[in-house]
Amino acid sequence: MRNDHVTLRSTAVFDLLAPRTPAVPVKVELRYDTRDPYAVVAAFRTGRAGWVEWVYARDLLADGLLADAGDGDVRIRPSVEDPESVLIELNSPSGHAMFEASAQELADFLDRTYDVVLPGNEHLWVDVDDALTHLIPNDLG
């Protein structure tokens, strides 16, 4: 485990896609924190004061830049119509959303995360004792 934690942030604009309507630009903050080195956070601006956060695997983002990736709530794939874009599909019990984002912006963000934690070295950043402390109730005894 490493103690010199780093948080990377990057802002982007994704286009919210819907049938028969023009795309709606949505501000998105991408975050990567070495305290959770396997994950990426995408925080979507939903209004004046609201944000909705989605947490998904960094590997899913990397895989989705190249081919169809994901079989759960988050799916990422290159756009067929525009090779410079990536489609990000989010599913939840409260709804479904499809976004189009710049493949280059996502790749640049991903490269910055690799500068901090190389793929395959994520385990070096995980504090197992701290994780167990949060999972196991303190009143066992």
mmCIF file of N, CA, C and O in Angstrom, residues 7-80:
data_model
loop_
_atom_site.group_PDB
_atom_site.id
_atom_site.type_symbol
_atom_site.label_atom_id
_atom_site.label_comp_id
_atom_site.label_asym_id
_atom_site.label_seq_id
_atom_site.Cartn_x
_atom_site.Cartn_y
_atom_site.Cartn_z
ATOM 1 N N THR A 7 -5.429 12.305 -6.427
ATOM 2 C CA THR A 7 -6.739 12.366 -7.071
ATOM 3 C C THR A 7 -6.595 13.182 -8.351
ATOM 4 O O THR A 7 -6.124 14.318 -8.307
ATOM 5 N N LEU A 8 -6.964 12.585 -9.469
ATOM 6 C CA LEU A 8 -6.964 13.282 -10.757
ATOM 7 C C LEU A 8 -8.376 13.704 -11.084
ATOM 8 O O LEU A 8 -9.328 12.957 -10.842
ATOM 9 N N ARG A 9 -8.527 14.892 -11.653
ATOM 10 C CA ARG A 9 -9.834 15.397 -12.075
ATOM 11 C C ARG A 9 -9.723 15.959 -13.484
ATOM 12 O O ARG A 9 -8.725 16.583 -13.828
ATOM 13 N N SER A 10 -10.764 15.752 -14.233
ATOM 14 C CA SER A 10 -10.818 16.291 -15.583
ATOM 15 C C SER A 10 -12.274 16.599 -15.896
ATOM 16 O O SER A 10 -13.162 15.815 -15.563
ATOM 17 N N THR A 11 -12.516 17.733 -16.516
ATOM 18 C CA THR A 11 -13.889 18.054 -16.901
ATOM 19 C C THR A 11 -14.060 17.836 -18.395
ATOM 20 O O THR A 11 -13.113 18.001 -19.179
ATOM 21 N N ALA A 12 -15.250 17.456 -18.754
ATOM 22 C CA ALA A 12 -15.577 17.206 -20.153
ATOM 23 C C ALA A 12 -17.047 17.533 -20.363
ATOM 24 O O ALA A 12 -17.794 17.752 -19.403
ATOM 25 N N VAL A 13 -17.441 17.543 -21.602
ATOM 26 C CA VAL A 13 -18.851 17.691 -21.943
ATOM 27 C C VAL A 13 -19.236 16.471 -22.764
ATOM 28 O O VAL A 13 -18.625 16.187 -23.797
ATOM 29 N N PHE A 14 -20.204 15.720 -22.256
ATOM 30 C CA PHE A 14 -20.756 14.577 -22.973
ATOM 31 C C PHE A 14 -22.085 15.026 -23.566
ATOM 32 O O PHE A 14 -22.790 15.842 -22.972
ATOM 33 N N ASP A 15 -22.432 14.476 -24.700
ATOM 34 C CA ASP A 15 -23.743 14.751 -25.295
ATOM 35 C C ASP A 15 -24.729 13.673 -24.892
ATOM 36 O O ASP A 15 -24.497 12.489 -25.143
ATOM 37 N N LEU A 16 -25.825 14.086 -24.240
ATOM 38 C CA LEU A 16 -26.916 13.180 -23.888
ATOM 39 C C LEU A 16 -27.740 12.966 -25.150
ATOM 40 O O LEU A 16 -28.225 13.925 -25.761
ATOM 41 N N LEU A 17 -27.870 11.702 -25.543
ATOM 42 C CA LEU A 17 -28.574 11.362 -26.770
ATOM 43 C C LEU A 17 -29.969 10.826 -26.454
ATOM 44 O O LEU A 17 -30.133 10.037 -25.524
ATOM 45 N N ALA A 18 -30.933 11.276 -27.236
ATOM 46 C CA ALA A 18 -32.300 10.777 -27.092
ATOM 47 C C ALA A 18 -32.918 10.714 -28.486
ATOM 48 O O ALA A 18 -32.567 11.513 -29.359
ATOM 49 N N PRO A 19 -33.826 9.771 -28.698
ATOM 50 C CA PRO A 19 -34.458 9.638 -30.025
ATOM 51 C C PRO A 19 -35.227 10.907 -30.401
ATOM 52 O O PRO A 19 -35.881 11.529 -29.571
ATOM 53 N N ARG A 20 -35.104 11.285 -31.646
ATOM 54 C CA ARG A 20 -35.879 12.373 -32.249
ATOM 55 C C ARG A 20 -35.712 13.738 -31.567
ATOM 56 O O ARG A 20 -36.576 14.597 -31.679
ATOM 57 N N THR A 21 -34.626 13.935 -30.828
ATOM 58 C CA THR A 21 -34.360 15.237 -30.221
ATOM 59 C C THR A 21 -32.880 15.564 -30.382
ATOM 60 O O THR A 21 -32.051 14.651 -30.473
ATOM 61 N N PRO A 22 -32.558 16.851 -30.403
ATOM 62 C CA PRO A 22 -31.138 17.208 -30.502
ATOM 63 C C PRO A 22 -30.372 16.764 -29.251
ATOM 64 O O PRO A 22 -30.935 16.677 -28.154
ATOM 65 N N ALA A 23 -29.091 16.487 -29.417
ATOM 66 C CA ALA A 23 -28.239 16.113 -28.287
ATOM 67 C C ALA A 23 -28.177 17.263 -27.292
ATOM 68 O O ALA A 23 -28.192 18.428 -27.670
ATOM 69 N N VAL A 24 -28.109 16.913 -26.005
ATOM 70 C CA VAL A 24 -28.037 17.906 -24.935
ATOM 71 C C VAL A 24 -26.658 17.805 -24.280
ATOM 72 O O VAL A 24 -26.297 16.737 -23.771
ATOM 73 N N PRO A 25 -25.874 18.896 -24.285
ATOM 74 C CA PRO A 25 -24.568 18.840 -23.640
ATOM 75 C C PRO A 25 -24.699 18.760 -22.122
ATOM 76 O O PRO A 25 -25.500 19.468 -21.523
ATOM 77 N N VAL A 26 -23.901 17.873 -21.520
ATOM 78 C CA VAL A 26 -23.925 17.678 -20.069
ATOM 79 C C VAL A 26 -22.488 17.778 -19.559
ATOM 80 O O VAL A 26 -21.592 17.097 -20.075
ATOM 81 N N LYS A 27 -22.284 18.621 -18.554
ATOM 82 C CA LYS A 27 -20.962 18.746 -17.945
ATOM 83 C C LYS A 27 -20.682 17.494 -17.117
ATOM 84 O O LYS A 27 -21.525 17.038 -16.348
ATOM 85 N N VAL A 28 -19.467 16.954 -17.267
ATOM 86 C CA VAL A 28 -19.069 15.733 -16.567
ATOM 87 C C VAL A 28 -17.692 15.955 -15.944
ATOM 88 O O VAL A 28 -16.804 16.497 -16.593
ATOM 89 N N GLU A 29 -17.568 15.548 -14.692
ATOM 90 C CA GLU A 29 -16.255 15.547 -14.060
ATOM 91 C C GLU A 29 -15.797 14.103 -13.944
ATOM 92 O O GLU A 29 -16.483 13.275 -13.347
ATOM 93 N N LEU A 30 -14.647 13.804 -14.530
ATOM 94 C CA LEU A 30 -14.041 12.484 -14.407
ATOM 95 C C LEU A 30 -13.040 12.541 -13.270
ATOM 96 O O LEU A 30 -12.268 13.503 -13.166
ATOM 97 N N ARG A 31 -13.062 11.508 -12.406
ATOM 98 C CA ARG A 31 -12.136 11.469 -11.279
ATOM 99 C C ARG A 31 -11.494 10.096 -11.183
ATOM 100 O O ARG A 31 -12.131 9.075 -11.451
ATOM 101 N N TYR A 32 -10.253 10.121 -10.753
ATOM 102 C CA TYR A 32 -9.527 8.892 -10.448
ATOM 103 C C TYR A 32 -8.791 9.145 -9.150
ATOM 104 O O TYR A 32 -8.077 10.137 -9.012
ATOM 105 N N ASP A 33 -8.988 8.260 -8.176
ATOM 106 C CA ASP A 33 -8.376 8.413 -6.861
ATOM 107 C C ASP A 33 -7.618 7.131 -6.547
ATOM 108 O O ASP A 33 -8.185 6.033 -6.641
ATOM 109 N N THR A 34 -6.363 7.263 -6.154
ATOM 110 C CA THR A 34 -5.552 6.082 -5.875
ATOM 111 C C THR A 34 -6.044 5.317 -4.651
ATOM 112 O O THR A 34 -5.613 4.192 -4.427
ATOM 113 N N ARG A 35 -6.952 5.908 -3.869
ATOM 114 C CA ARG A 35 -7.541 5.159 -2.745
ATOM 115 C C ARG A 35 -8.475 4.053 -3.252
ATOM 116 O O ARG A 35 -8.785 3.115 -2.528
ATOM 117 N N ASP A 36 -8.952 4.196 -4.490
ATOM 118 C CA ASP A 36 -9.760 3.171 -5.156
ATOM 119 C C ASP A 36 -9.180 3.006 -6.560
ATOM 120 O O ASP A 36 -9.769 3.456 -7.549
ATOM 121 N N PRO A 37 -8.005 2.379 -6.662
ATOM 122 C CA PRO A 37 -7.246 2.407 -7.910
ATOM 123 C C PRO A 37 -7.849 1.626 -9.073
ATOM 124 O O PRO A 37 -7.411 1.786 -10.208
ATOM 125 N N TYR A 38 -8.849 0.820 -8.794
ATOM 126 C CA TYR A 38 -9.484 0.044 -9.859
ATOM 127 C C TYR A 38 -10.642 0.806 -10.519
ATOM 128 O O TYR A 38 -11.177 0.352 -11.519
ATOM 129 N N ALA A 39 -11.040 1.938 -9.946
ATOM 130 C CA ALA A 39 -12.276 2.603 -10.365
ATOM 131 C C ALA A 39 -12.046 3.993 -10.945
ATOM 132 O O ALA A 39 -11.072 4.671 -10.644
ATOM 133 N N VAL A 40 -13.008 4.398 -11.764
ATOM 134 C CA VAL A 40 -13.115 5.751 -12.289
ATOM 135 C C VAL A 40 -14.500 6.248 -11.894
ATOM 136 O O VAL A 40 -15.465 5.480 -11.885
ATOM 137 N N VAL A 41 -14.600 7.534 -11.558
ATOM 138 C CA VAL A 41 -15.889 8.138 -11.233
ATOM 139 C C VAL A 41 -16.237 9.131 -12.329
ATOM 140 O O VAL A 41 -15.392 9.950 -12.723
ATOM 141 N N ALA A 42 -17.462 9.072 -12.812
ATOM 142 C CA ALA A 42 -17.989 10.079 -13.731
ATOM 143 C C ALA A 42 -19.146 10.753 -13.009
ATOM 144 O O ALA A 42 -20.146 10.107 -12.688
ATOM 145 N N ALA A 43 -18.985 12.047 -12.714
ATOM 146 C CA ALA A 43 -20.034 12.821 -12.041
ATOM 147 C C ALA A 43 -20.716 13.701 -13.085
ATOM 148 O O ALA A 43 -20.074 14.544 -13.717
ATOM 149 N N PHE A 44 -22.015 13.484 -13.270
ATOM 150 C CA PHE A 44 -22.794 14.181 -14.290
ATOM 151 C C PHE A 44 -23.563 15.325 -13.647
ATOM 152 O O PHE A 44 -24.286 15.127 -12.669
ATOM 153 N N ARG A 45 -23.444 16.508 -14.192
ATOM 154 C CA ARG A 45 -24.168 17.680 -13.700
ATOM 155 C C ARG A 45 -25.625 17.543 -14.119
ATOM 156 O O ARG A 45 -25.930 17.405 -15.305
ATOM 157 N N THR A 46 -26.540 17.562 -13.142
ATOM 158 C CA THR A 46 -27.952 17.338 -13.449
ATOM 159 C C THR A 46 -28.808 18.586 -13.309
ATOM 160 O O THR A 46 -29.992 18.547 -13.569
ATOM 161 N N GLY A 47 -28.260 19.665 -12.887
ATOM 162 C CA GLY A 47 -29.017 20.898 -12.698
ATOM 163 C C GLY A 47 -28.143 21.901 -11.989
ATOM 164 O O GLY A 47 -26.931 21.760 -11.924
ATOM 165 N N ARG A 48 -28.746 22.900 -11.448
ATOM 166 C CA ARG A 48 -27.968 23.960 -10.794
ATOM 167 C C ARG A 48 -27.120 23.457 -9.649
ATOM 168 O O ARG A 48 -26.005 23.904 -9.448
ATOM 169 N N ALA A 49 -27.643 22.544 -8.865
ATOM 170 C CA ALA A 49 -26.893 22.096 -7.686
ATOM 171 C C ALA A 49 -26.706 20.588 -7.634
ATOM 172 O O ALA A 49 -26.164 20.082 -6.670
ATOM 173 N N GLY A 50 -27.134 19.881 -8.650
ATOM 174 C CA GLY A 50 -27.117 18.422 -8.554
ATOM 175 C C GLY A 50 -26.050 17.737 -9.391
ATOM 176 O O GLY A 50 -25.680 18.196 -10.458
ATOM 177 N N TRP A 51 -25.559 16.640 -8.839
ATOM 178 C CA TRP A 51 -24.610 15.777 -9.534
ATOM 179 C C TRP A 51 -25.045 14.334 -9.329
ATOM 180 O O TRP A 51 -25.521 13.973 -8.255
ATOM 181 N N VAL A 52 -24.892 13.528 -10.350
ATOM 182 C CA VAL A 52 -25.126 12.095 -10.246
ATOM 183 C C VAL A 52 -23.808 11.415 -10.559
ATOM 184 O O VAL A 52 -23.203 11.686 -11.597
ATOM 185 N N GLU A 53 -23.351 10.557 -9.641
ATOM 186 C CA GLU A 53 -22.063 9.896 -9.815
ATOM 187 C C GLU A 53 -22.237 8.437 -10.212
ATOM 188 O O GLU A 53 -23.063 7.736 -9.646
ATOM 189 N N TRP A 54 -21.433 8.033 -11.163
ATOM 190 C CA TRP A 54 -21.351 6.642 -11.576
ATOM 191 C C TRP A 54 -19.911 6.195 -11.369
ATOM 192 O O TRP A 54 -18.977 6.872 -11.807
ATOM 193 N N VAL A 55 -19.749 5.068 -10.709
ATOM 194 C CA VAL A 55 -18.428 4.503 -10.459
ATOM 195 C C VAL A 55 -18.333 3.210 -11.266
ATOM 196 O O VAL A 55 -19.220 2.363 -11.185
ATOM 197 N N TYR A 56 -17.273 3.104 -12.041
ATOM 198 C CA TYR A 56 -17.100 1.888 -12.835
ATOM 199 C C TYR A 56 -15.612 1.585 -12.978
ATOM 200 O O TYR A 56 -14.756 2.406 -12.660
ATOM 201 N N ALA A 57 -15.304 0.395 -13.433
ATOM 202 C CA ALA A 57 -13.923 -0.076 -13.514
ATOM 203 C C ALA A 57 -13.118 0.724 -14.533
ATOM 204 O O ALA A 57 -13.598 1.025 -15.633
ATOM 205 N N ARG A 58 -11.895 1.040 -14.150
ATOM 206 C CA ARG A 58 -10.978 1.721 -15.071
ATOM 207 C C ARG A 58 -10.749 0.840 -16.298
ATOM 208 O O ARG A 58 -10.673 1.347 -17.424
ATOM 209 N N ASP A 59 -10.662 -0.475 -16.100
ATOM 210 C CA ASP A 59 -10.489 -1.400 -17.224
ATOM 211 C C ASP A 59 -11.664 -1.339 -18.200
ATOM 212 O O ASP A 59 -11.477 -1.512 -19.406
ATOM 213 N N LEU A 60 -12.867 -1.112 -17.681
ATOM 214 C CA LEU A 60 -14.044 -1.008 -18.542
ATOM 215 C C LEU A 60 -13.897 0.194 -19.471
ATOM 216 O O LEU A 60 -14.193 0.104 -20.663
ATOM 217 N N LEU A 61 -13.435 1.305 -18.936
ATOM 218 C CA LEU A 61 -13.219 2.485 -19.772
ATOM 219 C C LEU A 61 -12.170 2.193 -20.847
ATOM 220 O O LEU A 61 -12.368 2.497 -22.021
ATOM 221 N N ALA A 62 -11.069 1.574 -20.454
ATOM 222 C CA ALA A 62 -10.002 1.249 -21.413
ATOM 223 C C ALA A 62 -10.517 0.306 -22.502
ATOM 224 O O ALA A 62 -10.286 0.535 -23.698
ATOM 225 N N ASP A 63 -11.226 -0.734 -22.098
ATOM 226 C CA ASP A 63 -11.752 -1.703 -23.065
ATOM 227 C C ASP A 63 -12.775 -1.052 -23.998
ATOM 228 O O ASP A 63 -12.806 -1.336 -25.200
ATOM 229 N N GLY A 64 -13.622 -0.175 -23.442
ATOM 230 C CA GLY A 64 -14.672 0.464 -24.226
ATOM 231 C C GLY A 64 -14.169 1.446 -25.263
ATOM 232 O O GLY A 64 -14.882 1.774 -26.214
ATOM 233 N N LEU A 65 -12.954 1.916 -25.111
ATOM 234 C CA LEU A 65 -12.375 2.789 -26.138
ATOM 235 C C LEU A 65 -12.047 2.011 -27.406
ATOM 236 O O LEU A 65 -11.971 2.588 -28.493
ATOM 237 N N LEU A 66 -11.894 0.688 -27.267
ATOM 238 C CA LEU A 66 -11.478 -0.143 -28.401
ATOM 239 C C LEU A 66 -12.586 -1.012 -28.985
ATOM 240 O O LEU A 66 -12.586 -1.312 -30.173
ATOM 241 N N ALA A 67 -13.513 -1.457 -28.123
ATOM 242 C CA ALA A 67 -14.562 -2.380 -28.568
ATOM 243 C C ALA A 67 -15.713 -2.342 -27.561
ATOM 244 O O ALA A 67 -15.594 -1.719 -26.505
ATOM 245 N N ASP A 68 -16.802 -3.037 -27.886
ATOM 246 C CA ASP A 68 -17.927 -3.162 -26.954
ATOM 247 C C ASP A 68 -17.431 -3.686 -25.613
ATOM 248 O O ASP A 68 -16.757 -4.721 -25.578
ATOM 249 N N ALA A 69 -17.777 -3.007 -24.524
ATOM 250 C CA ALA A 69 -17.343 -3.451 -23.199
ATOM 251 C C ALA A 69 -18.469 -3.226 -22.197
ATOM 252 O O ALA A 69 -19.211 -2.252 -22.290
ATOM 253 N N GLY A 70 -18.561 -4.151 -21.265
ATOM 254 C CA GLY A 70 -19.562 -4.032 -20.211
ATOM 255 C C GLY A 70 -20.796 -4.850 -20.509
ATOM 256 O O GLY A 70 -21.244 -4.933 -21.648
ATOM 257 N N ASP A 71 -21.325 -5.463 -19.455
ATOM 258 C CA ASP A 71 -22.558 -6.221 -19.611
ATOM 259 C C ASP A 71 -23.491 -5.965 -18.438
ATOM 260 O O ASP A 71 -24.422 -6.699 -18.207
ATOM 261 N N GLY A 72 -23.254 -4.903 -17.726
ATOM 262 C CA GLY A 72 -24.086 -4.560 -16.577
ATOM 263 C C GLY A 72 -24.702 -3.186 -16.740
ATOM 264 O O GLY A 72 -25.205 -2.846 -17.819
ATOM 265 N N ASP A 73 -24.627 -2.389 -15.692
ATOM 266 C CA ASP A 73 -25.239 -1.067 -15.687
ATOM 267 C C ASP A 73 -24.490 -0.056 -16.544
ATOM 268 O O ASP A 73 -25.038 0.964 -16.930
ATOM 269 N N VAL A 74 -23.216 -0.312 -16.811
ATOM 270 C CA VAL A 74 -22.402 0.594 -17.625
ATOM 271 C C VAL A 74 -21.857 -0.169 -18.827
ATOM 272 O O VAL A 74 -21.244 -1.225 -18.674
ATOM 273 N N ARG A 75 -22.105 0.389 -19.996
ATOM 274 C CA ARG A 75 -21.581 -0.190 -21.233
ATOM 275 C C ARG A 75 -20.903 0.927 -22.016
ATOM 276 O O ARG A 75 -21.435 2.033 -22.098
ATOM 277 N N ILE A 76 -19.752 0.615 -22.577
ATOM 278 C CA ILE A 76 -18.988 1.614 -23.329
ATOM 279 C C ILE A 76 -18.546 0.969 -24.635
ATOM 280 O O ILE A 76 -18.117 -0.191 -24.651
ATOM 281 N N ARG A 77 -18.634 1.739 -25.722
ATOM 282 C CA ARG A 77 -18.212 1.211 -27.025
ATOM 283 C C ARG A 77 -17.894 2.365 -27.975
ATOM 284 O O ARG A 77 -18.438 3.461 -27.845
ATOM 285 N N PRO A 78 -17.022 2.101 -28.930
ATOM 286 C CA PRO A 78 -16.756 3.124 -29.950
ATOM 287 C C PRO A 78 -18.017 3.382 -30.769
ATOM 288 O O PRO A 78 -18.818 2.473 -31.003
ATOM 289 N N SER A 79 -18.199 4.605 -31.193
ATOM 290 C CA SER A 79 -19.336 4.954 -32.041
ATOM 291 C C SER A 79 -19.103 4.415 -33.447
ATOM 292 O O SER A 79 -18.008 4.536 -33.993
ATOM 293 N N VAL A 80 -20.130 3.833 -34.027
ATOM 294 C CA VAL A 80 -20.044 3.321 -35.387
ATOM 295 C C VAL A 80 -20.033 4.487 -36.376
ATOM 296 O O VAL A 80 -19.296 4.478 -37.359
#
